[in-house]
Short mmCIF file of C-alpha atoms in Angstrom, two decimals:
data_model
loop_
_atom_site.label_atom_id
_atom_site.label_comp_id
_atom_site.label_asym_id
_atom_site.label_seq_id
_atom_site.Cartn_x
_atom_site.Cartn_y
_atom_site.Cartn_z
CA MET M 1 61.78 64.38 80.56
CA LYS M 2 64.81 61.79 79.25
CA LYS M 3 63.83 58.38 79.07
CA ILE M 4 65.49 55.30 77.94
CA LEU M 5 63.33 53.31 74.91
CA PRO M 6 62.73 49.24 75.62
CA LEU M 7 65.30 48.22 72.72
CA LEU M 8 62.24 45.51 71.95
CA ILE M 9 60.22 48.16 70.01
CA ILE M 10 62.86 49.45 67.86
CA ALA M 11 62.51 46.99 64.76
CA LEU M 12 66.10 48.49 64.11
CA PHE M 13 67.87 47.35 66.99
CA PHE M 14 68.33 43.38 67.42
CA PHE M 15 69.77 42.12 71.08
CA SER M 16 69.77 37.86 71.82
CA CYS M 17 70.06 36.09 75.62
CA GLY M 18 69.83 33.32 76.52
CA ASN M 19 68.92 31.93 79.22
CA LYS M 20 70.58 29.67 81.74
CA SER M 21 68.88 26.76 83.15
CA ASN M 22 70.92 24.79 86.28
CA GLY M 23 70.02 21.11 84.41
CA GLY M 24 67.65 19.96 87.12
CA LYS M 25 70.38 20.29 90.41
CA LYS M 26 69.88 22.02 93.26
CA ASN M 27 70.89 25.73 93.55
CA HIS M 28 73.20 26.97 96.19
CA LYS M 29 74.02 30.41 96.84
CA GLU M 30 76.75 31.87 94.56
CA VAL M 31 79.53 34.35 96.50
CA GLU M 32 79.26 37.47 95.16
CA HIS M 33 83.04 38.83 94.32
CA ARG M 34 84.52 42.42 94.10
CA TYR M 35 86.43 43.09 91.07
CA TYR M 36 88.08 46.23 89.96
CA CYS M 37 89.22 46.11 86.29
CA GLU M 38 89.05 42.20 86.45
CA ILE M 39 91.14 41.71 89.42
CA CYS M 40 89.31 40.26 92.85
CA ILE M 41 89.69 42.99 95.33
CA ASP M 42 88.22 40.53 98.04
CA THR M 43 91.12 40.77 100.03
CA LEU M 44 92.35 44.48 98.86
CA ASP M 45 91.60 47.53 100.28
CA VAL M 46 91.47 50.32 96.54
CA ILE M 47 94.04 53.24 97.40
CA GLU M 48 92.38 56.05 95.22
CA GLY M 49 94.65 59.07 93.80
CA LYS M 50 94.59 61.42 91.30
CA VAL M 51 98.18 63.28 89.28
CA GLN M 52 98.99 66.38 90.58
CA LYS M 53 101.56 68.81 89.28
CA ASN M 54 104.74 67.97 88.98
CA ASP M 55 104.19 64.43 90.02
CA ILE M 56 105.77 61.80 88.16
CA LEU M 57 106.42 57.50 88.27
CA SER M 58 108.66 57.81 91.09
CA LYS M 59 107.11 59.85 93.83
CA ILE M 60 103.84 58.28 93.19
CA LEU M 61 104.74 54.65 93.38
CA GLN M 62 107.67 55.99 96.09
CA LYS M 63 104.96 57.55 97.73
CA GLU M 64 103.64 54.24 98.84
CA GLY M 65 106.56 51.99 99.12
CA VAL M 66 107.08 50.89 95.59
CA ASN M 67 110.90 49.64 96.12
CA TYR M 68 112.84 52.14 93.24
CA SER M 69 113.53 49.17 91.66
CA VAL M 70 110.34 48.45 90.31
CA VAL M 71 108.92 52.14 89.23
CA HIS M 72 112.35 51.40 87.51
CA GLU M 73 111.23 48.35 85.45
CA ILE M 74 107.45 49.80 85.08
CA ALA M 75 109.00 52.91 83.12
CA MET M 76 112.25 51.41 81.34
CA ASN M 77 110.71 47.71 79.97
CA LYS M 78 106.48 47.79 80.39
CA ARG M 79 106.17 50.97 77.91
CA ASP M 80 104.13 48.22 75.77
CA VAL M 81 101.72 48.52 77.93
CA PHE M 82 101.72 51.96 78.71
CA ASP M 83 104.18 54.93 78.45
CA THR M 84 104.48 56.96 81.99
CA ARG M 85 106.59 59.15 80.51
CA LYS M 86 103.11 60.31 79.23
CA ILE M 87 100.97 60.64 82.95
CA LYS M 88 98.96 63.58 82.79
CA VAL M 89 97.91 65.94 85.52
CA GLY M 90 94.81 65.49 86.42
CA SER M 91 94.85 61.96 85.38
CA ASN M 92 93.14 59.03 88.21
CA TYR M 93 94.99 56.03 89.54
CA VAL M 94 94.57 53.34 92.22
CA PHE M 95 96.36 51.34 94.12
CA LEU M 96 95.15 47.63 95.57
CA MET M 97 96.62 47.10 98.95
CA THR M 98 96.28 44.06 101.10
CA ARG M 99 95.15 44.25 103.97
CA ASP M 100 97.99 43.39 106.50
CA SER M 101 98.51 44.84 109.77
CA VAL M 102 101.40 46.93 107.05
CA PRO M 103 99.69 47.25 103.82
CA GLN M 104 101.99 46.41 101.03
CA PRO M 105 100.45 47.49 96.88
CA ILE M 106 100.10 44.65 95.07
CA TYR M 107 98.81 46.66 91.91
CA TRP M 108 99.11 49.94 90.56
CA ILE M 109 96.27 51.03 88.11
CA TYR M 110 96.28 54.63 85.75
CA GLU M 111 93.26 55.79 84.48
CA ILE M 112 94.27 56.44 80.59
CA ASP M 113 90.66 56.97 79.30
CA ARG M 114 86.93 56.96 80.31
CA THR M 115 87.62 53.07 78.87
CA ASN M 116 91.26 52.23 79.00
CA TYR M 117 93.44 51.47 81.93
CA ALA M 118 96.95 50.22 82.09
CA ILE M 119 97.31 47.95 84.84
CA PHE M 120 101.07 46.95 86.40
CA GLY M 121 101.74 44.15 88.68
CA LEU M 122 104.46 45.39 91.73
CA THR M 123 105.29 42.15 92.91
CA ASP M 124 106.63 38.99 91.77
CA SER M 125 106.97 38.78 88.00
CA LEU M 126 105.35 42.23 87.22
CA PRO M 127 103.15 41.84 85.02
CA ALA M 128 101.55 44.50 83.01
CA TRP M 129 98.84 44.71 80.71
CA ARG M 130 95.90 46.72 79.50
CA TYR M 131 92.32 46.38 80.15
CA GLU M 132 89.13 48.20 78.63
CA LYS M 133 85.73 48.63 80.28
CA GLU M 134 83.16 47.76 78.29
CA VAL M 135 80.97 50.34 76.49
CA THR M 136 77.20 49.41 76.20
CA GLU M 137 74.84 50.66 73.34
CA ARG M 138 71.52 51.94 74.82
CA ILE M 139 68.56 54.18 72.67
CA ALA M 140 66.87 56.70 75.05
CA HIS M 141 64.17 59.80 73.42
CA VAL M 142 64.15 63.13 75.20
CA GLY M 143 61.17 64.90 75.00
CA VAL M 144 61.73 69.02 75.54
CA GLU M 145 59.33 72.12 75.94
CA ILE M 146 61.40 75.40 75.41
CA GLN M 147 61.59 78.50 77.73
CA SER M 148 64.51 80.43 76.91
CA SER M 149 66.90 77.87 74.31
CA LEU M 150 67.54 74.06 72.88
CA TRP M 151 70.31 74.30 74.71
CA ASN M 152 69.12 75.35 78.38
CA ALA M 153 66.51 73.13 77.53
CA LEU M 154 67.64 69.50 76.94
CA SER M 155 70.31 70.51 80.01
CA ASP M 156 67.79 70.73 82.16
CA ALA M 157 66.71 67.24 81.26
CA GLY M 158 69.91 65.45 81.58
CA CYS M 159 70.99 65.45 78.40
CA ASP M 160 74.81 65.53 77.17
CA PRO M 161 75.79 69.06 75.58
CA SER M 162 76.66 67.49 72.34
CA LEU M 163 73.43 66.44 71.59
CA THR M 164 71.79 70.20 71.50
CA LEU M 165 75.35 70.28 68.79
CA GLU M 166 73.80 67.56 67.00
CA LEU M 167 70.16 68.96 66.42
CA SER M 168 71.78 72.27 65.45
CA ASP M 169 73.72 70.71 62.60
CA ILE M 170 70.90 68.65 61.51
CA TYR M 171 68.39 71.00 61.14
CA ALA M 172 71.41 74.11 60.43
CA TRP M 173 69.29 74.10 56.98
CA THR M 174 65.73 74.21 57.82
CA VAL M 175 65.44 76.44 61.10
CA ASP M 176 67.44 79.15 62.41
CA PHE M 177 68.25 78.01 65.77
CA PHE M 178 68.72 82.22 66.84
CA GLY M 179 64.97 82.39 66.29
CA ILE M 180 64.21 79.77 69.00
CA GLN M 181 61.46 81.20 70.61
CA SER M 182 59.79 80.15 74.14
CA GLY M 183 56.94 77.70 72.85
CA ASP M 184 58.84 75.46 70.84
CA SER M 185 59.38 72.05 71.55
CA CYS M 186 61.99 69.58 70.84
CA LYS M 187 61.44 65.08 70.70
CA ALA M 188 65.15 63.26 69.91
CA ILE M 189 65.41 59.20 69.65
CA TYR M 190 69.59 59.10 70.13
CA LYS M 191 72.55 56.25 70.44
CA GLU M 192 74.05 56.61 74.06
CA TYR M 193 76.79 54.56 75.74
CA ILE M 194 77.27 53.39 79.04
CA ILE M 195 80.48 52.27 80.87
CA GLU M 196 80.61 49.22 82.83
CA GLY M 197 80.14 50.43 86.46
CA ASP M 198 77.99 54.17 85.74
CA SER M 199 74.83 54.33 85.41
CA VAL M 200 74.81 57.41 83.66
CA PRO M 201 75.77 57.74 80.07
CA TYR M 202 79.48 59.00 78.80
CA ARG M 203 78.55 60.19 76.04
CA THR M 204 75.89 60.37 73.10
CA GLY M 205 75.90 59.05 70.19
CA ASP M 206 74.24 59.63 66.61
CA VAL M 207 70.65 60.85 66.60
CA LEU M 208 68.45 58.67 64.52
CA ALA M 209 65.07 60.37 64.45
CA ALA M 210 63.65 64.52 65.63
CA TYR M 211 61.10 66.77 65.28
CA LEU M 212 61.40 69.92 66.39
CA LYS M 213 57.96 72.39 66.50
CA ASN M 214 59.12 75.75 66.02
CA GLY M 215 56.84 79.10 65.14
CA GLY M 216 54.22 76.31 65.07
CA GLU M 217 55.97 74.48 61.92
CA GLY M 218 56.73 71.27 62.40
CA HIS M 219 60.00 69.81 61.00
CA TYR M 220 61.01 65.67 61.04
CA ALA M 221 64.58 64.28 60.42
CA PHE M 222 64.73 60.93 60.31
CA TYR M 223 68.15 59.26 59.43
CA TYR M 224 69.23 56.92 56.39
CA GLU M 225 71.43 55.13 54.30
CA GLN M 226 71.62 54.95 50.93
CA GLY M 227 74.58 54.59 48.45
CA GLY M 228 77.17 54.22 51.45
CA ARG M 229 76.42 57.95 52.48
CA GLY M 230 73.80 58.69 55.37
CA ASP M 231 72.33 62.03 55.83
CA TYR M 232 68.94 62.83 57.03
CA TYR M 233 65.73 63.62 55.75
CA ASP M 234 62.13 65.09 56.38
CA ASN M 235 58.79 62.56 57.28
CA LYS M 236 58.63 62.55 52.48
CA GLY M 237 61.93 61.55 52.10
CA GLN M 238 63.21 65.32 51.39
CA SER M 239 66.60 66.23 52.39
CA LEU M 240 67.02 68.23 55.18
CA ARG M 241 70.36 70.06 53.68
CA LYS M 242 70.09 72.75 50.91
CA ALA M 243 72.96 72.86 49.09
CA PHE M 244 74.79 75.99 48.10
CA LEU M 245 76.28 77.10 44.54
CA LYS M 246 79.53 76.83 44.14
CA ALA M 247 79.75 80.08 43.03
CA PRO M 248 78.44 83.33 43.62
CA LEU M 249 78.66 84.26 39.65
CA ASN M 250 78.17 82.63 36.32
CA TYR M 251 81.29 84.16 34.75
CA ARG M 252 84.45 83.84 36.68
CA ARG M 253 88.28 83.60 36.05
CA ILE M 254 89.68 83.66 40.22
CA SER M 255 92.23 85.58 40.49
CA SER M 256 93.13 85.21 44.08
CA LYS M 257 92.10 82.79 46.72
CA PHE M 258 92.27 82.22 50.37
CA SER M 259 95.01 83.01 52.54
CA ASN M 260 95.97 83.97 55.78
CA GLY M 261 99.32 85.97 54.67
CA ARG M 262 99.20 87.64 51.21
CA MET M 263 100.14 91.18 50.17
CA HIS M 264 97.98 93.51 49.47
CA PRO M 265 98.27 95.11 45.80
CA ILE M 266 96.99 98.70 47.26
CA TYR M 267 98.49 99.00 50.89
CA HIS M 268 101.85 96.15 49.73
CA VAL M 269 101.42 94.71 53.30
CA VAL M 270 100.99 90.83 53.74
CA ARG M 271 97.83 90.29 55.69
CA PRO M 272 94.75 88.09 55.70
CA HIS M 273 92.82 87.96 52.58
CA HIS M 274 89.87 85.15 54.00
CA GLY M 275 87.92 85.25 50.72
CA VAL M 276 88.44 84.43 46.95
CA ASP M 277 88.15 87.63 44.58
CA TYR M 278 86.64 86.42 41.30
CA ALA M 279 87.95 88.84 37.91
CA ALA M 280 84.85 89.73 36.49
CA PRO M 281 83.88 92.51 33.96
CA ALA M 282 81.87 95.86 36.10
CA GLY M 283 78.03 94.63 35.96
CA THR M 284 78.53 90.85 35.68
CA PRO M 285 75.65 89.81 38.35
CA VAL M 286 76.58 88.63 41.34
CA GLN M 287 73.96 85.66 42.73
CA SER M 288 73.17 84.47 46.58
CA ILE M 289 74.97 81.33 46.30
CA GLY M 290 72.12 79.72 49.00
CA ASP M 291 68.68 81.28 50.55
CA GLY M 292 69.24 83.23 52.97
CA THR M 293 68.35 86.84 54.95
CA VAL M 294 70.75 90.68 54.06
CA ILE M 295 71.71 91.06 57.82
CA ALA M 296 74.65 93.95 56.24
CA LYS M 297 74.29 96.07 53.08
CA GLY M 298 76.25 99.47 53.07
CA TRP M 299 79.64 100.97 52.97
CA ASP M 300 82.67 98.59 54.12
CA LYS M 301 85.48 101.25 55.04
CA LYS M 302 88.20 98.84 55.95
CA GLY M 303 88.47 98.31 51.83
CA GLY M 304 85.33 96.28 50.76
CA GLY M 305 83.57 99.29 48.92
CA ASN M 306 79.51 98.22 48.88
CA TYR M 307 79.21 95.07 50.47
CA LEU M 308 76.09 92.70 51.45
CA LYS M 309 76.39 90.40 54.24
CA ILE M 310 74.10 87.59 53.73
CA LYS M 311 72.94 84.87 56.82
CA HIS M 312 72.21 81.88 55.30
CA ASN M 313 71.08 79.77 59.01
CA SER M 314 72.55 79.52 61.85
CA THR M 315 75.85 78.21 60.27
CA TYR M 316 77.40 79.79 57.22
CA THR M 317 77.27 83.47 56.59
CA THR M 318 78.56 85.13 53.70
CA THR M 319 79.78 88.43 52.34
CA TYR M 320 80.26 89.90 48.79
CA MET M 321 82.50 92.69 48.68
CA HIS M 322 83.39 95.72 45.92
CA LEU M 323 79.76 95.86 44.27
CA LYS M 324 79.65 98.35 41.38
CA GLY M 325 75.94 98.27 43.12
CA PHE M 326 73.18 96.33 44.55
CA ALA M 327 69.98 94.63 43.09
CA LYS M 328 66.45 96.34 43.00
CA GLY M 329 65.14 95.18 46.17
CA VAL M 330 67.88 93.52 47.96
CA ALA M 331 67.77 95.99 51.60
CA GLN M 332 69.16 94.88 54.68
CA GLY M 333 66.28 92.58 55.95
CA SER M 334 65.64 91.29 52.35
CA LYS M 335 65.37 86.70 52.11
CA VAL M 336 66.54 85.66 49.64
CA LYS M 337 66.66 83.09 47.60
CA GLN M 338 69.60 80.45 46.32
CA GLY M 339 70.53 81.33 42.46
CA GLN M 340 68.99 85.64 43.17
CA THR M 341 71.08 88.24 41.45
CA ILE M 342 71.62 90.67 44.79
CA GLY M 343 74.49 92.89 42.98
CA TYR M 344 76.99 94.09 40.65
CA VAL M 345 80.39 92.86 39.72
CA GLY M 346 82.99 96.28 40.40
CA SER M 347 85.57 97.62 41.93
CA THR M 348 84.50 99.76 44.62
CA GLY M 349 86.39 100.25 47.66
CA ALA M 350 90.45 99.10 47.95
CA SER M 351 90.76 97.54 44.61
CA THR M 352 92.92 97.32 41.14
CA GLY M 353 90.20 96.40 38.93
CA PRO M 354 86.36 94.85 38.41
CA HIS M 355 85.93 91.74 40.69
CA LEU M 356 84.54 90.32 43.73
CA ASP M 357 85.82 89.67 47.11
CA PHE M 358 83.50 86.93 48.12
CA ARG M 359 83.56 85.14 51.88
CA LEU M 360 82.28 82.36 53.35
CA GLN M 361 82.02 82.01 57.79
CA LYS M 362 81.48 78.92 59.07
CA ASN M 363 80.35 79.69 62.70
CA GLY M 364 81.81 82.50 62.93
CA THR M 365 85.49 81.89 61.56
CA TYR M 366 86.30 82.34 57.81
CA ILE M 367 86.74 79.38 55.66
CA ASP M 368 88.41 78.39 52.27
CA PRO M 369 85.23 78.49 49.86
CA LEU M 370 87.12 76.91 47.07
CA LYS M 371 87.56 73.63 49.51
CA PHE M 372 84.29 74.18 51.09
CA LYS M 373 81.92 70.64 50.40
CA SER M 374 78.91 71.73 49.62
CA PRO M 375 75.86 68.87 51.10
CA SER M 376 74.70 67.08 49.93
CA SER M 377 70.46 68.09 48.63
CA ASP M 378 68.80 65.04 46.57
CA PRO M 379 66.06 63.08 47.98
CA VAL M 380 65.65 59.71 49.06
CA LYS M 381 65.45 57.48 45.73
CA LYS M 382 62.03 56.95 44.15
CA ASP M 383 64.11 52.90 44.76
CA ASN M 384 64.71 53.23 48.43
CA MET M 385 61.26 54.97 48.72
CA ASP M 386 59.31 51.69 50.16
CA ASP M 387 62.51 50.59 52.53
CA TYR M 388 62.44 54.22 53.74
CA LYS M 389 59.05 54.42 55.19
CA THR M 390 59.31 50.90 56.23
CA SER M 391 62.58 52.42 58.44
CA ILE M 392 60.94 55.06 59.85
CA ASP M 393 57.84 53.87 60.75
CA THR M 394 58.30 52.72 64.31
CA LEU M 395 60.48 55.90 65.00
CA MET M 396 57.72 57.98 64.04
CA GLN M 397 55.46 56.23 65.94
CA ILE M 398 57.86 56.89 69.10
CA LEU M 399 58.10 60.61 68.19
CA LYS M 400 54.10 60.92 68.23
CA GLU M 401 53.31 59.16 71.41
CA HIS M 402 55.83 60.98 73.87
#
C-alpha cells in the first residue's frame, strides 16, 4: 500500500511553518472566496471546454460571442504571453462568464500544460498574462508483494508507471527484472509532486531509497551524492552499477564504425551496420565486456558467422560475430564474467578478413558502443563513509519498519 510519510521523520528534508497570531483581537469569521488561476470567481461561472479537431482561436472565442476585434488583438498582439497558433487538439480551456441574464465572457484561460496557463481578458484593456500553479513536493513510501510483475504490483498500489521504470534502471546491474517472480517484494521511498488544487500526484520524482527482495536475496539502494555526482549504493556503500569494459579485446584497430548506412564490403549495397568492427589477427581472444548469461551461440545465417549473444541485465545485451571459434566451456545458458575469454577473432560468415563485429543493444535497440558511457562502479569514498551511513540511517529504518 502506498503511504505518504510524515515529513518530520526524514532528517534530509526541512520545512518551516509560521503561526499566525490575532494579537489578542477578537476573531471574526472570514468569508472564503473562490478562485480560478488567482481570479476571484464568486460572481462568475466557469464554463469548461476542450480544443476539438479543426478548432482555431476565432472559432473557439466567437462561439461564446467574443467580438472579432478582440480575437484579432489576442492573436496578433499577445504572442509574448502565448502564441495562439500553437493551440493543440485535446487541450483544456475555460471561459469565466458573468451571471447576467445574457452571460458575457470576461476571461478565456487556456491550459498550456498541467501547471502553466495563459489568461486572456476579454473586456476593457484586454490584459493577458501567464499563471503557473504551485507544485508541492512530498515524500511517499510504497511496499508491495509481487504476484506477477513489479509493474503490476506497483500499478495496483496506485503508483505512477515511471516509478517502475526508475527502479528497473536503478537495479539494472543487480537484478534481472525478467527473473522477478511471485513471492518477491519491493519497497521504495521517493519524491512525488502535487499540483495545487489536485489531490493526487501528477508526477513521480527521484527514488531516495529502495529494497528489492528477489529469489530470497535482498538488495538495498540509497541515493547519495559525492564529488558533485549522484548515484545509487547498497547498505555497505558499494555502487549498484557495474562498469562495462571499454572494448571486448585488447589488441584492436577499428576498421568500421557504427552506421545507419554503410556500403557492405561483400554485398556492395548500402545497409545499416549497427556495430563496431575491430580488426585483429585471427585467434585474438575476445572477452565479455561484463557479467552476464550466454543466450545464443551458433552460426548466424545472415552473414555473422560464428557468434555469441550475451544478456548482461534486463537492459543491455551484447553480440560477438565472425568468431573463429568459442572458448572452452562457453555454451548457451553459461554464466560469464567480465573480462572472461568467450571466443576468438576469426573471419567466418560474410567477412573480408579477420575481425570482430561487436554490437550493443539497450532495451532491444542497437546503440553505438563507441559513444556509450559505461556507468561508474566506484564505491562511496572512505572519507565520505561516515556521512553516507548517517544519511541512510533514517531511510533504512523506514524501509525496515514499513
